[in-house]
PDB file of C-alpha atoms in Angstrom:
ATOM      1  CA  GLN A  10     157.017  -2.585  53.173  1.00  0.00           C
ATOM      2  CA  ALA A  11     155.437  -5.382  50.837  1.00  0.00           C
ATOM      3  CA  VAL A  12     151.983  -4.376  51.905  1.00  0.00           C
ATOM      4  CA  GLN A  13     152.672  -0.628  51.200  1.00  0.00           C
ATOM      5  CA  GLU A  14     153.911  -1.844  47.773  1.00  0.00           C
ATOM      6  CA  VAL A  15     150.779  -3.857  46.834  1.00  0.00           C
ATOM      7  CA  ILE A  16     148.597  -0.939  47.944  1.00  0.00           C
ATOM      8  CA  ASN A  17     150.562   1.400  45.747  1.00  0.00           C
ATOM      9  CA  GLN A  18     150.215  -1.032  42.793  1.00  0.00           C
ATOM     10  CA  VAL A  19     146.295  -1.049  43.356  1.00  0.00           C
ATOM     11  CA  LEU A  20     146.172   2.642  43.670  1.00  0.00           C
ATOM     12  CA  GLU A  21     148.151   3.178  40.553  1.00  0.00           C
ATOM     13  CA  ARG A  22     145.950   0.637  38.692  1.00  0.00           C
ATOM     14  CA  LEU A  23     142.669   2.585  39.887  1.00  0.00           C
ATOM     15  CA  GLU A  24     144.340   5.686  38.772  1.00  0.00           C
ATOM     16  CA  GLU A  25     144.992   4.435  35.376  1.00  0.00           C
ATOM     17  CA  ASN A  26     141.514   3.180  35.135  1.00  0.00           C
ATOM     18  CA  GLN A  27     140.200   6.581  35.549  1.00  0.00           C
ATOM     19  CA  VAL A  28     141.684   7.567  32.106  1.00  0.00           C
ATOM     20  CA  PRO A  29     141.065   4.330  30.051  1.00  0.00           C
ATOM     21  CA  MET A  30     142.827   5.786  26.817  1.00  0.00           C
ATOM     22  CA  PRO A  31     146.507   4.469  26.410  1.00  0.00           C
ATOM     23  CA  ASP A  32     149.186   6.994  27.227  1.00  0.00           C
ATOM     24  CA  TYR A  33     151.892   7.458  24.558  1.00  0.00           C
ATOM     25  CA  ALA A  34     153.835   9.673  26.661  1.00  0.00           C
ATOM     26  CA  LEU A  35     154.733   6.970  29.233  1.00  0.00           C
ATOM     27  CA  LYS A  36     158.219   6.478  30.075  1.00  0.00           C
ATOM     28  CA  SER A  37     157.908   2.808  30.710  1.00  0.00           C
ATOM     29  CA  SER A  38     156.366   2.486  26.998  1.00  0.00           C
ATOM     30  CA  GLY A  39     159.543   4.259  25.624  1.00  0.00           C
ATOM     31  CA  ALA A  40     158.482   8.061  25.838  1.00  0.00           C
ATOM     32  CA  THR A  41     161.374  10.234  26.535  1.00  0.00           C
ATOM     33  CA  ILE A  42     162.155  13.963  27.053  1.00  0.00           C
ATOM     34  CA  ILE A  43     164.111  15.996  24.927  1.00  0.00           C
ATOM     35  CA  HIS A  44     166.254  17.779  27.490  1.00  0.00           C
ATOM     36  CA  SER A  45     167.764  20.200  24.882  1.00  0.00           C
ATOM     37  CA  ARG A  46     164.301  21.549  23.978  1.00  0.00           C
ATOM     38  CA  THR A  47     162.910  21.444  27.598  1.00  0.00           C
ATOM     39  CA  SER A  48     162.855  24.584  30.030  1.00  0.00           C
ATOM     40  CA  PRO A  49     165.549  24.258  32.942  1.00  0.00           C
ATOM     41  CA  SER A  50     164.647  22.498  36.154  1.00  0.00           C
ATOM     42  CA  PHE A  51     163.966  24.698  38.941  1.00  0.00           C
ATOM     43  CA  ARG A  52     167.159  24.429  41.326  1.00  0.00           C
ATOM     44  CA  ASN A  53     166.177  24.043  44.848  1.00  0.00           C
ATOM     45  CA  THR A  54     169.237  25.792  46.885  1.00  0.00           C
ATOM     46  CA  LYS A  55     167.553  24.945  50.106  1.00  0.00           C
ATOM     47  CA  GLY A  56     167.706  21.210  49.440  1.00  0.00           C
ATOM     48  CA  LYS A  57     171.329  20.754  49.003  1.00  0.00           C
ATOM     49  CA  VAL A  58     172.934  17.055  49.140  1.00  0.00           C
ATOM     50  CA  PHE A  59     175.755  17.006  51.710  1.00  0.00           C
ATOM     51  CA  LEU A  60     178.674  14.765  51.716  1.00  0.00           C
ATOM     52  CA  TYR A  61     180.986  14.770  54.951  1.00  0.00           C
ATOM     53  CA  SER A  62     178.931  18.151  55.821  1.00  0.00           C
ATOM     54  CA  LEU A  63     180.050  19.761  52.615  1.00  0.00           C
ATOM     55  CA  PRO A  64     177.266  20.742  50.020  1.00  0.00           C
ATOM     56  CA  VAL A  65     177.992  18.679  46.923  1.00  0.00           C
ATOM     57  CA  LEU A  66     175.208  19.775  44.742  1.00  0.00           C
ATOM     58  CA  ASP A  67     171.817  21.619  44.663  1.00  0.00           C
ATOM     59  CA  TYR A  68     168.845  19.205  44.608  1.00  0.00           C
ATOM     60  CA  MET A  69     167.018  19.116  41.070  1.00  0.00           C
ATOM     61  CA  ARG A  70     164.190  16.942  39.941  1.00  0.00           C
ATOM     62  CA  SER A  71     164.268  15.500  36.250  1.00  0.00           C
ATOM     63  CA  PRO A  72     161.513  16.338  33.947  1.00  0.00           C
ATOM     64  CA  GLU A  73     161.300  12.531  33.294  1.00  0.00           C
ATOM     65  CA  LEU A  74     158.989  12.498  36.413  1.00  0.00           C
ATOM     66  CA  ILE A  75     155.918  13.651  34.447  1.00  0.00           C
ATOM     67  CA  LEU A  76     156.040  10.654  32.149  1.00  0.00           C
ATOM     68  CA  GLU A  77     155.731   8.245  35.184  1.00  0.00           C
ATOM     69  CA  PRO A  78     152.312   7.305  36.789  1.00  0.00           C
ATOM     70  CA  GLU A  79     153.254   7.948  40.448  1.00  0.00           C
ATOM     71  CA  ASN A  80     152.229  11.559  41.450  1.00  0.00           C
ATOM     72  CA  HIS A  81     152.403  11.628  45.254  1.00  0.00           C
ATOM     73  CA  LEU A  82     152.984  15.004  47.033  1.00  0.00           C
ATOM     74  CA  GLY A  83     156.175  16.503  46.010  1.00  0.00           C
ATOM     75  CA  ASN A  84     156.946  13.953  43.128  1.00  0.00           C
ATOM     76  CA  CYS A  85     156.758  16.608  40.496  1.00  0.00           C
ATOM     77  CA  TRP A  86     159.159  18.357  37.994  1.00  0.00           C
ATOM     78  CA  PRO A  87     159.455  22.005  39.175  1.00  0.00           C
ATOM     79  CA  PHE A  88     160.710  24.818  36.605  1.00  0.00           C
ATOM     80  CA  PRO A  89     161.422  28.237  37.506  1.00  0.00           C
ATOM     81  CA  GLY A  90     158.492  30.859  37.129  1.00  0.00           C
ATOM     82  CA  SER A  91     155.185  30.294  35.839  1.00  0.00           C
ATOM     83  CA  GLN A  92     156.114  29.762  31.947  1.00  0.00           C
ATOM     84  CA  GLY A  93     158.039  26.958  30.659  1.00  0.00           C
ATOM     85  CA  HIS A  94     158.025  24.331  27.934  1.00  0.00           C
ATOM     86  CA  ILE A  95     158.631  20.588  27.723  1.00  0.00           C
ATOM     87  CA  PHE A  96     159.487  18.448  24.631  1.00  0.00           C
ATOM     88  CA  ILE A  97     158.395  14.930  24.718  1.00  0.00           C
ATOM     89  CA  LYS A  98     159.114  12.016  22.158  1.00  0.00           C
ATOM     90  CA  LEU A  99     156.075   9.718  22.129  1.00  0.00           C
ATOM     91  CA  SER A 100     156.518   6.066  22.324  1.00  0.00           C
ATOM     92  CA  VAL A 101     155.106   5.693  19.018  1.00  0.00           C
ATOM     93  CA  PRO A 102     153.948   7.975  16.300  1.00  0.00           C
ATOM     94  CA  ILE A 103     150.256   8.768  16.766  1.00  0.00           C
ATOM     95  CA  ILE A 104     147.631  11.120  15.464  1.00  0.00           C
ATOM     96  CA  PRO A 105     146.916  12.997  18.972  1.00  0.00           C
ATOM     97  CA  ARG A 106     143.163  13.224  20.011  1.00  0.00           C
ATOM     98  CA  ALA A 107     143.501  14.076  23.848  1.00  0.00           C
ATOM     99  CA  VAL A 108     146.196  15.200  26.612  1.00  0.00           C
ATOM    100  CA  THR A 109     145.546  14.664  30.400  1.00  0.00           C
ATOM    101  CA  MET A 110     147.354  16.641  33.019  1.00  0.00           C
ATOM    102  CA  ASP A 111     147.520  15.484  36.500  1.00  0.00           C
ATOM    103  CA  HIS A 112     148.261  17.214  39.728  1.00  0.00           C
ATOM    104  CA  VAL A 113     148.996  15.788  43.028  1.00  0.00           C
ATOM    105  CA  SER A 114     146.388  12.900  43.777  1.00  0.00           C
ATOM    106  CA  GLY A 115     144.898  11.797  47.005  1.00  0.00           C
ATOM    107  CA  THR A 116     143.859  14.007  50.269  1.00  0.00           C
ATOM    108  CA  ALA A 117     147.078  15.931  50.465  1.00  0.00           C
ATOM    109  CA  PHE A 118     145.472  19.181  48.564  1.00  0.00           C
ATOM    110  CA  HIS A 119     146.995  22.540  50.178  1.00  0.00           C
ATOM    111  CA  GLY A 120     146.601  25.944  48.946  1.00  0.00           C
ATOM    112  CA  ASP A 121     150.255  26.161  48.268  1.00  0.00           C
ATOM    113  CA  SER A 122     150.360  23.096  46.121  1.00  0.00           C
ATOM    114  CA  ILE A 123     147.488  24.515  44.045  1.00  0.00           C
ATOM    115  CA  SER A 124     149.397  27.750  43.404  1.00  0.00           C
ATOM    116  CA  ARG A 125     152.294  25.724  42.052  1.00  0.00           C
ATOM    117  CA  ALA A 126     149.946  23.993  39.688  1.00  0.00           C
ATOM    118  CA  PRO A 127     149.801  24.654  35.890  1.00  0.00           C
ATOM    119  CA  LYS A 128     146.896  26.925  34.866  1.00  0.00           C
ATOM    120  CA  ASP A 129     146.796  28.038  31.067  1.00  0.00           C
ATOM    121  CA  PHE A 130     148.817  25.803  28.699  1.00  0.00           C
ATOM    122  CA  ALA A 131     149.074  24.917  25.011  1.00  0.00           C
ATOM    123  CA  VAL A 132     149.803  21.742  23.287  1.00  0.00           C
ATOM    124  CA  TYR A 133     151.856  21.508  19.838  1.00  0.00           C
ATOM    125  CA  GLY A 134     152.262  18.276  17.644  1.00  0.00           C
ATOM    126  CA  LEU A 135     155.725  17.915  15.735  1.00  0.00           C
ATOM    127  CA  LYS A 136     156.832  15.338  13.005  1.00  0.00           C
ATOM    128  CA  GLU A 137     160.539  15.768  13.664  1.00  0.00           C
ATOM    129  CA  GLU A 138     162.673  16.933  16.522  1.00  0.00           C
ATOM    130  CA  HIS A 139     164.011  19.874  14.986  1.00  0.00           C
ATOM    131  CA  GLU A 140     160.910  21.575  13.696  1.00  0.00           C
ATOM    132  CA  GLU A 141     160.689  25.091  15.147  1.00  0.00           C
ATOM    133  CA  GLN A 142     157.097  25.565  16.233  1.00  0.00           C
ATOM    134  CA  GLY A 143     155.017  22.529  15.235  1.00  0.00           C
ATOM    135  CA  MET A 144     151.187  22.552  14.850  1.00  0.00           C
ATOM    136  CA  PHE A 145     149.065  24.109  17.362  1.00  0.00           C
ATOM    137  CA  LEU A 146     146.549  21.431  18.736  1.00  0.00           C
ATOM    138  CA  GLY A 147     144.923  23.455  21.234  1.00  0.00           C
ATOM    139  CA  GLN A 148     145.071  25.884  24.455  1.00  0.00           C
ATOM    140  CA  PHE A 149     143.193  24.973  27.898  1.00  0.00           C
ATOM    141  CA  THR A 150     142.990  25.653  31.435  1.00  0.00           C
ATOM    142  CA  PHE A 151     143.703  23.207  33.901  1.00  0.00           C
ATOM    143  CA  GLN A 152     141.424  23.689  37.057  1.00  0.00           C
ATOM    144  CA  ALA A 153     143.575  22.128  39.600  1.00  0.00           C
ATOM    145  CA  VAL A 154     141.234  22.958  42.433  1.00  0.00           C
ATOM    146  CA  LEU A 155     138.333  21.036  40.993  1.00  0.00           C
ATOM    147  CA  ASN A 156     139.934  17.775  39.868  1.00  0.00           C
ATOM    148  CA  PRO A 157     143.583  16.470  40.102  1.00  0.00           C
ATOM    149  CA  SER A 158     143.109  14.774  36.746  1.00  0.00           C
ATOM    150  CA  GLN A 159     141.680  16.342  33.720  1.00  0.00           C
ATOM    151  CA  THR A 160     141.576  15.152  30.171  1.00  0.00           C
ATOM    152  CA  PHE A 161     141.361  17.724  27.307  1.00  0.00           C
ATOM    153  CA  GLN A 162     140.185  16.974  23.811  1.00  0.00           C
ATOM    154  CA  LEU A 163     142.631  18.444  21.377  1.00  0.00           C
ATOM    155  CA  LYS A 164     141.101  21.124  19.001  1.00  0.00           C
ATOM    156  CA  ASN A 165     143.105  20.629  15.875  1.00  0.00           C
ATOM    157  CA  GLU A 166     144.030  17.417  14.187  1.00  0.00           C
ATOM    158  CA  PRO A 167     147.350  17.329  12.526  1.00  0.00           C
ATOM    159  CA  SER A 168     147.711  16.028   8.919  1.00  0.00           C
ATOM    160  CA  GLY A 169     149.384  12.823   9.739  1.00  0.00           C
ATOM    161  CA  PHE A 170     151.280  11.239  12.514  1.00  0.00           C
ATOM    162  CA  VAL A 171     153.380  13.159  15.147  1.00  0.00           C
ATOM    163  CA  ASN A 172     156.423  11.759  16.945  1.00  0.00           C
ATOM    164  CA  TYR A 173     156.749  14.755  19.415  1.00  0.00           C
ATOM    165  CA  ILE A 174     154.589  16.764  21.749  1.00  0.00           C
ATOM    166  CA  ARG A 175     155.467  20.103  23.027  1.00  0.00           C
ATOM    167  CA  LEU A 176     153.658  21.279  26.267  1.00  0.00           C
ATOM    168  CA  GLN A 177     153.872  24.887  26.562  1.00  0.00           C
ATOM    169  CA  VAL A 178     152.772  26.205  30.248  1.00  0.00           C
ATOM    170  CA  LEU A 179     151.614  29.902  29.882  1.00  0.00           C
ATOM    171  CA  SER A 180     150.843  30.445  33.452  1.00  0.00           C
ATOM    172  CA  ASN A 181     150.320  28.801  36.973  1.00  0.00           C
ATOM    173  CA  TRP A 182     147.861  29.425  39.962  1.00  0.00           C
ATOM    174  CA  GLY A 183     149.933  32.163  41.578  1.00  0.00           C
ATOM    175  CA  HIS A 184     153.228  30.707  42.889  1.00  0.00           C
ATOM    176  CA  PRO A 185     155.976  33.505  42.139  1.00  0.00           C
ATOM    177  CA  ASP A 186     158.899  31.080  42.133  1.00  0.00           C
ATOM    178  CA  TYR A 187     158.162  28.024  40.362  1.00  0.00           C
ATOM    179  CA  THR A 188     155.557  25.762  38.656  1.00  0.00           C
ATOM    180  CA  CYS A 189     155.184  21.975  39.409  1.00  0.00           C
ATOM    181  CA  LEU A 190     154.266  19.477  36.693  1.00  0.00           C
ATOM    182  CA  TYR A 191     153.143  16.039  38.012  1.00  0.00           C
ATOM    183  CA  ARG A 192     152.240  14.040  35.026  1.00  0.00           C
ATOM    184  CA  PHE A 193     151.137  14.716  31.353  1.00  0.00           C
ATOM    185  CA  ARG A 194     149.585  12.090  29.203  1.00  0.00           C
ATOM    186  CA  VAL A 195     148.999  12.191  25.525  1.00  0.00           C
ATOM    187  CA  HIS A 196     146.306   9.940  23.928  1.00  0.00           C
ATOM    188  CA  GLY A 197     145.445   9.265  20.264  1.00  0.00           C
ATOM    189  CA  ASP A 198     145.507   6.801  17.406  1.00  0.00           C
ATOM    190  CA  PRO A 199     148.720   4.649  16.602  1.00  0.00           C
ATOM    191  CA  PRO A 200     149.230   3.368  13.001  1.00  0.00           C
ATOM    192  CA  LYS A 201     146.802   0.504  12.113  1.00  0.00           C
ATOM    193  CA  ASP A 202     149.630  -1.833  11.676  1.00  0.00           C
ATOM    194  CA  GLY A 203     150.606  -1.806  15.400  1.00  0.00           C
TER     195      GLY A 203
END
């Protein structure tokens, strides 16, 4: 158990080093999901939790998972279908420069896993939580089969700092039931005064 924990910590550090930019969408740094502006989670009715042989609730994963560094097979946030969105409050206001999308890491690549990966997505920056659309920062294609971790330079620069990022998934790689988001990172420039 202790050895596995050390191995996991080393692997996590190695993974973080692959993208040397700070992640302002990291939960442990204070980033959070605004659930009221996020797509509903996919409800897995096959994975019920049982108490005394009676089904208690359908098993659902939280969108907060995409703000955490662990992305082993199955540790993702699924949403129904191939289109969905997630609304992230960043840990500090930043001028966003790039985003990184991660799918499952390691050797556990399966065709079924790839079909659940996001494909086309758009990113928006918002100053206020109740803004309707926000500023369009770019649209990208995540090539999950080529590399499980990809960084995309944002195409448009907002005029000033943003506090929120909206990730709009436009398609996946073919899974008919749901799409799985493993991790989404936001990189940029914080205020100079810290």
